[in-house]
Amino acid sequence: MISVILTIFAPILGGFVYGIERIVRARMQSRMGPPLMQPFYDFFKLMDKRPIMIHSFHALMGIMYFIAEWFALAVLLLGNDLLIAVFFHVIAVLALVIGASSVRSSYSVLGALRELMHMISYEPLMVLMVVSFYLVVGSFDIKDVLHYNGYPILDLPLVFIAFLLTIPMLLQKSPFDVAEAHQEIIGGPEIEYSGPFYEALYTGKWIEYIYVFTFAFLFGGSHYWLGAILVIFAFLFINLLDNSTARLDFRRMVKFAWIVLIPMAALNVILLALI
Amino acid sequence: MVKMFIESFKNLFSKPETVKYPFEPFPEPEGFRGTILYNEELCIFCDKCENVCPPGAILFEIVDIETNKREYNYNPYLCIYCGACVDVCPKADEGCLTQANTRTKPLGEEVVKDKKLGYLMNRITNPKEVEKAWSELEIRAKESREKYAEYKKQQRMKKRAQAQTKKENS
Amino acid sequence: MGNKIVVPFGSQHIALPEPVSFLFDTKNEIITNVKVDVGYVHRGIEKAAITKFEFTNVSYLLTRICGFCSITHAGGYHHGIEKLLDVEAPKRAEYIRLIITELDRIHSHLLANAHVAEVAGYENLFMQGVKDREIVMDLLENITGNRIQYDIYTIGGVRRDISKETAEYIKKQLLKLKDKVLKVYDFYDTDYTFGLKTKGISYISLDDAKKYNVVGPIARASGLATDARAEFDYLPYDEVGFEIQTRTEGDVWARNIVRQMEVIHSIDLILRAIDNLPEGDIKVKYKGRPKGETFVRVEAPRGECFYYLKGNGTKVLERVRVRVPTYSNIPILKELFVGEKYSDAQPIVLSFDPCMSCTAR
Amino acid sequence: MINPNVEIFETTLEKVVEDIKNWYDYKKYHYVTINGVDEGGKLRIDWIFADYNEKNKMYVFRVTDVSFDTLIPSIANIIPSAWMAEWELRDMFDVEVENTQKGIFIKDPNIVAPLRKDK
Amino acid sequence: MGFFSKFRKKSPWILHYNTGGCNGCDIEILATLAPKYDIERFGALNRGNPKQADILLVTGPVTKNCRDVLRRLYLEMPEPKVVVAMGACGHGGGVFRHLYNVENGVDNIIPVDVWIPGCAPNPRALIDGIVEAIKIWEKKSKDKEYMKNHSKEMIKNLGVNDD
């Protein structure tokens, strides 16, 4: 029941998470920052803007991104395979990529290509993480993970660290915000969307927050307090990281993911399998 | 990276540096170069400020050629607030032209009315017309000046002619 | 990603405060060719200076060539016109001019450095850098009455005096600022990811710097010790002990470090100038009209600024020629892009601290 | 008051490139800019240089009485950064300079040679 | 859409374009983003993307080379939108009035709603201007007065016939 409510109200919850994040980010930069409700103000304003469509397919892909993102979250929360949720997330991102590369703007196309680089970097890690959950819990089902009596974080410390460093890639945060790269390609894939269509992307991001932090929550197993601590820790950590790093090149990101993060996670999985 | 990490964490729990400006007053500092205020009673119409103003934001229009009555016009939105007019004003010490310590309000929904801002700003009601009105005024002021010069010339000619006729008569 | 993609950068772009257009041909995000258009800001100031304005108030126009180096333009013009009119500003005025010029340099350098951090994706470093800059802006507002266009120069002196209390206040604030600047200097110096993004990018060798006549912090970052403050006598820099700051790395990072070093040195200069502030008048009267020609070089925050003035004995000058630092840095900037990544293009452009409104005038 | 020590080399349009080539040493001197002055129907062009080591020292190669329809030689082969000033010279005085095109600053075809007094 | 327009005043996204000013205003815009004045308190962000922006912040006297870019940016922005001209240059060209390459102010190219006086306006003035712009923006969206009230001359100037 909780998971149904959580799924339905995911955009609202995600909005609050995003609002808190904006305040936290502002405070870290010793600014005052916007009010907590700011993402919703933005939301309502964007609803009221007059839509300008490049072409219908482009707009459709924007909405598709939002729906697929929500669907991935629903799959994740409503007790299906974790692996399937990961794959639905791939579909969502792919929709974004296809939409972005269907327009002529070079920023949008560059953004789409960079988004693919993001996927190459983080998808193997996500799969590895799910596999490691299977090795610990013995099931791909979220319910089994949430009823697991042990502490998955103790079995999977390296996987957790790898996941922590993957979150900036997933949520487009510095140092790995290459696809969004506001100062380079002005938002990348989202540049050509406007008004209500941009809305879909903007809200899709909020859902992604919930999606990502759910995975962080899973590391607590059946100990929900531990999960909550991990989520808060992850939230603070990625925000601090966001505020203390410059943006790196996409080549460095892919190298970092494949040379450092994936072997690290794989090592953990191998050790787990051996013991 | 690590240093900034710690710095960010410290900042999170320290007070932000932001001033709450529109909600709390923030007075301009002493000696701020603000709006140029004009006092017609003290003015001797020397035109020095008009000649010195770099963007031409001060204009004297001669409204009555015969009595040489002049109207001071000032466009605070064109003004660059350099204070050159106040420096050059011979009556500045008495308060003919002074630079106030306050900013001019942005020109949005309505035009700010103040007698000290000269005639034009008090006549206009629609803020969108300020720029156009100023352009028109520029032409008008130039024309009035030419007319005045013409009038003066004629006056002089008349006087000379009169004097000549007087001479001839005598 | 093997296809050629043409990426425009400007004239409207969030990383650029001014209109300038770069058109990059990229392959795998590696730049293969670049086209530059610097003419967006051309307003025709040189023409206006010799037709519309009299020599007494042409400086109000010339300072508005650029907001960053407004005081330098005022300086270049007034030093020239004072030579033509044969007047000498009093010592106190010269010191006040020096103080304002250096304060202007501090705020310009702090913003330029912070902007490099911002386009490198380092938002927090931008905020930390700009936060301290407000101290300088407050000082400038207190002394001159405005934050950007100071208009403090006048022929034969300065328009406003620095009172004793203000001098004390400046001293106190600058000492406070120095600690903060040193802290930010440490960030630029030691930050790992900022180094990854900036070290080794767009390297200019000492030989290239001389060949292309690079000026300002860009030249000094390559080890070329050129500075109009040392090469030309215009303000009492010798008396306050000016030294040229150089680095030898010649990349984006070194330019930032050189600027930050100059900020610290400028603070020292101002502190010394305030300690030795001579008593006396701030203005002398002048007579006559400008006649003859003169060449002036002054140091803007971005490098050497050159003025040529020619008067013919009337109220209006005959020729005003302004050669600004970015004007002589654009040729090498154009050469630097080929072979760099597109994601490094913004830091490269911003590390030159380009001032298009100066360049096109 | 400042006293720049300016050394002026008077030369002619044919010889100026060679003169500069023989004299210029990029390690010692510093190219500043090219400056055109309209002296009543005739153009005067100054090639201005500065010294890295000597204080207040400047050098000027000066060519006077250039008519507006002669081709002005380019020094971009000797000094690679000189092209910008040459392009500007072309825009501002509407004179032909070697290897330049119109339109670095002035793109509107209605504006011709703003710094010339006769236009 | 009355419900939605209620919130619009809390999230003005800014697009900034310099049309040939002296940088002074642009420095002050950066200073307004900085911690001391922090314009994000009002929800304002510098988006740099005309398609997602609500307020077009123009600085400078509009040189002839910038004119077409400015016009295109204005047309690319979705309705309802507000144009703020910052600084003396934006109003009639300021000190650059009547120079040969200058169009004498932003209002000759695109319709301006708010003018901020000053050279350069300090961050307080900019904040005042943004607050004023938000008021007009709200009114505009309530009245749905989009581009309908543009004069025929202006519409011809912009190169559009319908909307």
PDB file of N, CA, C and O in Angstrom, chain E residues 4-44:
ATOM      1  N   PHE E   4      -2.913  28.732 -12.192  1.00  0.00           N
ATOM      2  CA  PHE E   4      -1.494  28.649 -12.517  1.00  0.00           C
ATOM      3  C   PHE E   4      -0.829  30.018 -12.473  1.00  0.00           C
ATOM      4  O   PHE E   4       0.304  30.161 -12.042  1.00  0.00           O
ATOM      5  N   SER E   5      -1.566  31.031 -12.939  1.00  0.00           N
ATOM      6  CA  SER E   5      -0.901  32.340 -13.016  1.00  0.00           C
ATOM      7  C   SER E   5      -0.590  32.889 -11.636  1.00  0.00           C
ATOM      8  O   SER E   5       0.223  33.785 -11.495  1.00  0.00           O
ATOM      9  N   LYS E   6      -1.252  32.338 -10.613  1.00  0.00           N
ATOM     10  CA  LYS E   6      -0.964  32.762  -9.258  1.00  0.00           C
ATOM     11  C   LYS E   6       0.508  32.548  -8.910  1.00  0.00           C
ATOM     12  O   LYS E   6       1.112  33.327  -8.198  1.00  0.00           O
ATOM     13  N   PHE E   7       1.064  31.474  -9.430  1.00  0.00           N
ATOM     14  CA  PHE E   7       2.420  31.111  -9.037  1.00  0.00           C
ATOM     15  C   PHE E   7       3.471  31.710  -9.944  1.00  0.00           C
ATOM     16  O   PHE E   7       4.643  31.585  -9.693  1.00  0.00           O
ATOM     17  N   ARG E   8       2.998  32.330 -11.012  1.00  0.00           N
ATOM     18  CA  ARG E   8       3.981  32.704 -12.011  1.00  0.00           C
ATOM     19  C   ARG E   8       4.945  33.753 -11.495  1.00  0.00           C
ATOM     20  O   ARG E   8       6.092  33.784 -11.861  1.00  0.00           O
ATOM     21  N   LYS E   9       4.461  34.580 -10.560  1.00  0.00           N
ATOM     22  CA  LYS E   9       5.336  35.646 -10.107  1.00  0.00           C
ATOM     23  C   LYS E   9       6.497  35.129  -9.264  1.00  0.00           C
ATOM     24  O   LYS E   9       7.413  35.853  -8.963  1.00  0.00           O
ATOM     25  N   LYS E  10       6.435  33.886  -8.904  1.00  0.00           N
ATOM     26  CA  LYS E  10       7.495  33.382  -8.032  1.00  0.00           C
ATOM     27  C   LYS E  10       8.598  32.685  -8.783  1.00  0.00           C
ATOM     28  O   LYS E  10       9.499  32.146  -8.181  1.00  0.00           O
ATOM     29  N   SER E  11       8.487  32.623 -10.075  1.00  0.00           N
ATOM     30  CA  SER E  11       9.531  31.885 -10.790  1.00  0.00           C
ATOM     31  C   SER E  11       9.881  32.560 -12.111  1.00  0.00           C
ATOM     32  O   SER E  11       9.579  32.048 -13.163  1.00  0.00           O
ATOM     33  N   PRO E  12      10.491  33.724 -12.030  1.00  0.00           N
ATOM     34  CA  PRO E  12      10.907  34.362 -13.282  1.00  0.00           C
ATOM     35  C   PRO E  12      12.265  33.845 -13.741  1.00  0.00           C
ATOM     36  O   PRO E  12      13.242  33.928 -13.009  1.00  0.00           O
ATOM     37  N   TRP E  13      12.294  33.284 -14.911  1.00  0.00           N
ATOM     38  CA  TRP E  13      13.572  32.806 -15.446  1.00  0.00           C
ATOM     39  C   TRP E  13      14.094  33.843 -16.423  1.00  0.00           C
ATOM     40  O   TRP E  13      13.365  34.336 -17.274  1.00  0.00           O
ATOM     41  N   ILE E  14      15.378  34.110 -16.278  1.00  0.00           N
ATOM     42  CA  ILE E  14      15.949  35.264 -16.962  1.00  0.00           C
ATOM     43  C   ILE E  14      16.808  34.825 -18.135  1.00  0.00           C
ATOM     44  O   ILE E  14      17.545  33.842 -18.048  1.00  0.00           O
ATOM     45  N   LEU E  15      16.683  35.569 -19.209  1.00  0.00           N
ATOM     46  CA  LEU E  15      17.608  35.425 -20.325  1.00  0.00           C
ATOM     47  C   LEU E  15      18.317  36.757 -20.477  1.00  0.00           C
ATOM     48  O   LEU E  15      17.671  37.799 -20.526  1.00  0.00           O
ATOM     49  N   HIS E  16      19.618  36.699 -20.491  1.00  0.00           N
ATOM     50  CA  HIS E  16      20.377  37.944 -20.514  1.00  0.00           C
ATOM     51  C   HIS E  16      21.099  38.080 -21.840  1.00  0.00           C
ATOM     52  O   HIS E  16      21.707  37.137 -22.306  1.00  0.00           O
ATOM     53  N   TYR E  17      20.984  39.247 -22.442  1.00  0.00           N
ATOM     54  CA  TYR E  17      21.727  39.476 -23.673  1.00  0.00           C
ATOM     55  C   TYR E  17      22.302  40.885 -23.666  1.00  0.00           C
ATOM     56  O   TYR E  17      21.593  41.850 -23.391  1.00  0.00           O
ATOM     57  N   ASN E  18      23.580  40.960 -23.959  1.00  0.00           N
ATOM     58  CA  ASN E  18      24.265  42.238 -24.036  1.00  0.00           C
ATOM     59  C   ASN E  18      24.278  42.664 -25.495  1.00  0.00           C
ATOM     60  O   ASN E  18      24.792  41.953 -26.341  1.00  0.00           O
ATOM     61  N   THR E  19      23.691  43.809 -25.782  1.00  0.00           N
ATOM     62  CA  THR E  19      23.622  44.230 -27.169  1.00  0.00           C
ATOM     63  C   THR E  19      24.607  45.349 -27.468  1.00  0.00           C
ATOM     64  O   THR E  19      24.320  46.221 -28.253  1.00  0.00           O
ATOM     65  N   GLY E  20      25.734  45.307 -26.809  1.00  0.00           N
ATOM     66  CA  GLY E  20      26.737  46.304 -27.136  1.00  0.00           C
ATOM     67  C   GLY E  20      26.939  47.333 -26.052  1.00  0.00           C
ATOM     68  O   GLY E  20      27.399  48.426 -26.324  1.00  0.00           O
ATOM     69  N   GLY E  21      26.589  46.980 -24.829  1.00  0.00           N
ATOM     70  CA  GLY E  21      26.829  47.886 -23.716  1.00  0.00           C
ATOM     71  C   GLY E  21      28.282  47.814 -23.288  1.00  0.00           C
ATOM     72  O   GLY E  21      29.114  47.213 -23.951  1.00  0.00           O
ATOM     73  N   CYS E  22      28.545  48.440 -22.158  1.00  0.00           N
ATOM     74  CA  CYS E  22      29.942  48.537 -21.726  1.00  0.00           C
ATOM     75  C   CYS E  22      30.307  47.428 -20.758  1.00  0.00           C
ATOM     76  O   CYS E  22      31.359  47.485 -20.161  1.00  0.00           O
ATOM     77  N   ASN E  23      29.497  46.421 -20.549  1.00  0.00           N
ATOM     78  CA  ASN E  23      29.783  45.358 -19.584  1.00  0.00           C
ATOM     79  C   ASN E  23      29.381  45.716 -18.178  1.00  0.00           C
ATOM     80  O   ASN E  23      29.266  44.833 -17.355  1.00  0.00           O
ATOM     81  N   GLY E  24      29.253  46.987 -17.886  1.00  0.00           N
ATOM     82  CA  GLY E  24      28.959  47.387 -16.517  1.00  0.00           C
ATOM     83  C   GLY E  24      27.727  46.691 -15.998  1.00  0.00           C
ATOM     84  O   GLY E  24      27.718  46.137 -14.899  1.00  0.00           O
ATOM     85  N   CYS E  25      26.676  46.697 -16.796  1.00  0.00           N
ATOM     86  CA  CYS E  25      25.428  46.061 -16.377  1.00  0.00           C
ATOM     87  C   CYS E  25      25.605  44.558 -16.237  1.00  0.00           C
ATOM     88  O   CYS E  25      25.023  43.938 -15.350  1.00  0.00           O
ATOM     89  N   ASP E  26      26.414  43.975 -17.110  1.00  0.00           N
ATOM     90  CA  ASP E  26      26.601  42.526 -17.062  1.00  0.00           C
ATOM     91  C   ASP E  26      27.345  42.111 -15.809  1.00  0.00           C
ATOM     92  O   ASP E  26      27.059  41.074 -15.218  1.00  0.00           O
ATOM     93  N   ILE E  27      28.296  42.980 -15.411  1.00  0.00           N
ATOM     94  CA  ILE E  27      28.998  42.718 -14.156  1.00  0.00           C
ATOM     95  C   ILE E  27      27.997  42.737 -13.012  1.00  0.00           C
ATOM     96  O   ILE E  27      28.037  41.891 -12.115  1.00  0.00           O
ATOM     97  N   GLU E  28      27.076  43.700 -13.056  1.00  0.00           N
ATOM     98  CA  GLU E  28      26.122  43.811 -11.966  1.00  0.00           C
ATOM     99  C   GLU E  28      25.130  42.660 -11.982  1.00  0.00           C
ATOM    100  O   GLU E  28      24.656  42.241 -10.921  1.00  0.00           O
ATOM    101  N   ILE E  29      24.844  42.120 -13.144  1.00  0.00           N
ATOM    102  CA  ILE E  29      23.976  40.935 -13.186  1.00  0.00           C
ATOM    103  C   ILE E  29      24.690  39.766 -12.520  1.00  0.00           C
ATOM    104  O   ILE E  29      24.096  39.029 -11.724  1.00  0.00           O
ATOM    105  N   LEU E  30      25.978  39.628 -12.820  1.00  0.00           N
ATOM    106  CA  LEU E  30      26.742  38.562 -12.152  1.00  0.00           C
ATOM    107  C   LEU E  30      26.781  38.795 -10.651  1.00  0.00           C
ATOM    108  O   LEU E  30      26.697  37.867  -9.867  1.00  0.00           O
ATOM    109  N   ALA E  31      26.919  40.081 -10.274  1.00  0.00           N
ATOM    110  CA  ALA E  31      26.960  40.388  -8.845  1.00  0.00           C
ATOM    111  C   ALA E  31      25.624  40.079  -8.192  1.00  0.00           C
ATOM    112  O   ALA E  31      25.571  39.736  -7.014  1.00  0.00           O
ATOM    113  N   THR E  32      24.542  40.204  -8.956  1.00  0.00           N
ATOM    114  CA  THR E  32      23.232  39.908  -8.392  1.00  0.00           C
ATOM    115  C   THR E  32      23.026  38.407  -8.225  1.00  0.00           C
ATOM    116  O   THR E  32      22.281  37.977  -7.361  1.00  0.00           O
ATOM    117  N   LEU E  33      23.706  37.619  -9.040  1.00  0.00           N
ATOM    118  CA  LEU E  33      23.626  36.164  -8.855  1.00  0.00           C
ATOM    119  C   LEU E  33      24.469  35.717  -7.671  1.00  0.00           C
ATOM    120  O   LEU E  33      24.286  34.642  -7.135  1.00  0.00           O
ATOM    121  N   ALA E  34      25.410  36.576  -7.277  1.00  0.00           N
ATOM    122  CA  ALA E  34      26.371  36.226  -6.244  1.00  0.00           C
ATOM    123  C   ALA E  34      25.727  36.256  -4.859  1.00  0.00           C
ATOM    124  O   ALA E  34      24.632  36.785  -4.698  1.00  0.00           O
ATOM    125  N   PRO E  35      26.405  35.660  -3.856  1.00  0.00           N
ATOM    126  CA  PRO E  35      25.770  35.482  -2.544  1.00  0.00           C
ATOM    127  C   PRO E  35      25.185  36.748  -1.923  1.00  0.00           C
ATOM    128  O   PRO E  35      24.156  36.670  -1.275  1.00  0.00           O
ATOM    129  N   LYS E  36      25.793  37.902  -2.136  1.00  0.00           N
ATOM    130  CA  LYS E  36      25.311  39.043  -1.363  1.00  0.00           C
ATOM    131  C   LYS E  36      23.884  39.437  -1.742  1.00  0.00           C
ATOM    132  O   LYS E  36      23.088  39.782  -0.879  1.00  0.00           O
ATOM    133  N   TYR E  37      23.567  39.417  -3.002  1.00  0.00           N
ATOM    134  CA  TYR E  37      22.211  39.814  -3.404  1.00  0.00           C
ATOM    135  C   TYR E  37      21.347  38.627  -3.803  1.00  0.00           C
ATOM    136  O   TYR E  37      20.141  38.700  -3.718  1.00  0.00           O
ATOM    137  N   ASP E  38      21.951  37.569  -4.283  1.00  0.00           N
ATOM    138  CA  ASP E  38      21.308  36.274  -4.513  1.00  0.00           C
ATOM    139  C   ASP E  38      19.899  36.364  -5.066  1.00  0.00           C
ATOM    140  O   ASP E  38      18.906  36.221  -4.356  1.00  0.00           O
ATOM    141  N   ILE E  39      19.804  36.570  -6.355  1.00  0.00           N
ATOM    142  CA  ILE E  39      18.485  36.766  -6.976  1.00  0.00           C
ATOM    143  C   ILE E  39      17.682  35.470  -7.007  1.00  0.00           C
ATOM    144  O   ILE E  39      16.489  35.481  -7.272  1.00  0.00           O
ATOM    145  N   GLU E  40      18.299  34.352  -6.682  1.00  0.00           N
ATOM    146  CA  GLU E  40      17.543  33.087  -6.661  1.00  0.00           C
ATOM    147  C   GLU E  40      16.520  33.079  -5.525  1.00  0.00           C
ATOM    148  O   GLU E  40      15.648  32.223  -5.487  1.00  0.00           O
ATOM    149  N   ARG E  41      16.623  34.038  -4.600  1.00  0.00           N
ATOM    150  CA  ARG E  41      15.596  34.153  -3.551  1.00  0.00           C
ATOM    151  C   ARG E  41      14.216  34.324  -4.143  1.00  0.00           C
ATOM    152  O   ARG E  41      13.214  33.892  -3.575  1.00  0.00           O
ATOM    153  N   PHE E  42      14.138  34.998  -5.299  1.00  0.00           N
ATOM    154  CA  PHE E  42      12.836  35.198  -5.943  1.00  0.00           C
ATOM    155  C   PHE E  42      12.534  34.088  -6.937  1.00  0.00           C
ATOM    156  O   PHE E  42      11.607  34.183  -7.710  1.00  0.00           O
ATOM    157  N   GLY E  43      13.366  33.050  -6.916  1.00  0.00           N
ATOM    158  CA  GLY E  43      13.172  31.974  -7.877  1.00  0.00           C
ATOM    159  C   GLY E  43      13.744  32.273  -9.236  1.00  0.00           C
ATOM    160  O   GLY E  43      13.544  31.521 -10.169  1.00  0.00           O
ATOM    161  N   ALA E  44      14.448  33.384  -9.346  1.00  0.00           N
ATOM    162  CA  ALA E  44      14.983  33.744 -10.652  1.00  0.00           C
ATOM    163  C   ALA E  44      16.248  32.952 -10.934  1.00  0.00           C
ATOM    164  O   ALA E  44      17.100  32.803 -10.076  1.00  0.00           O
TER     165      ALA E  44
END
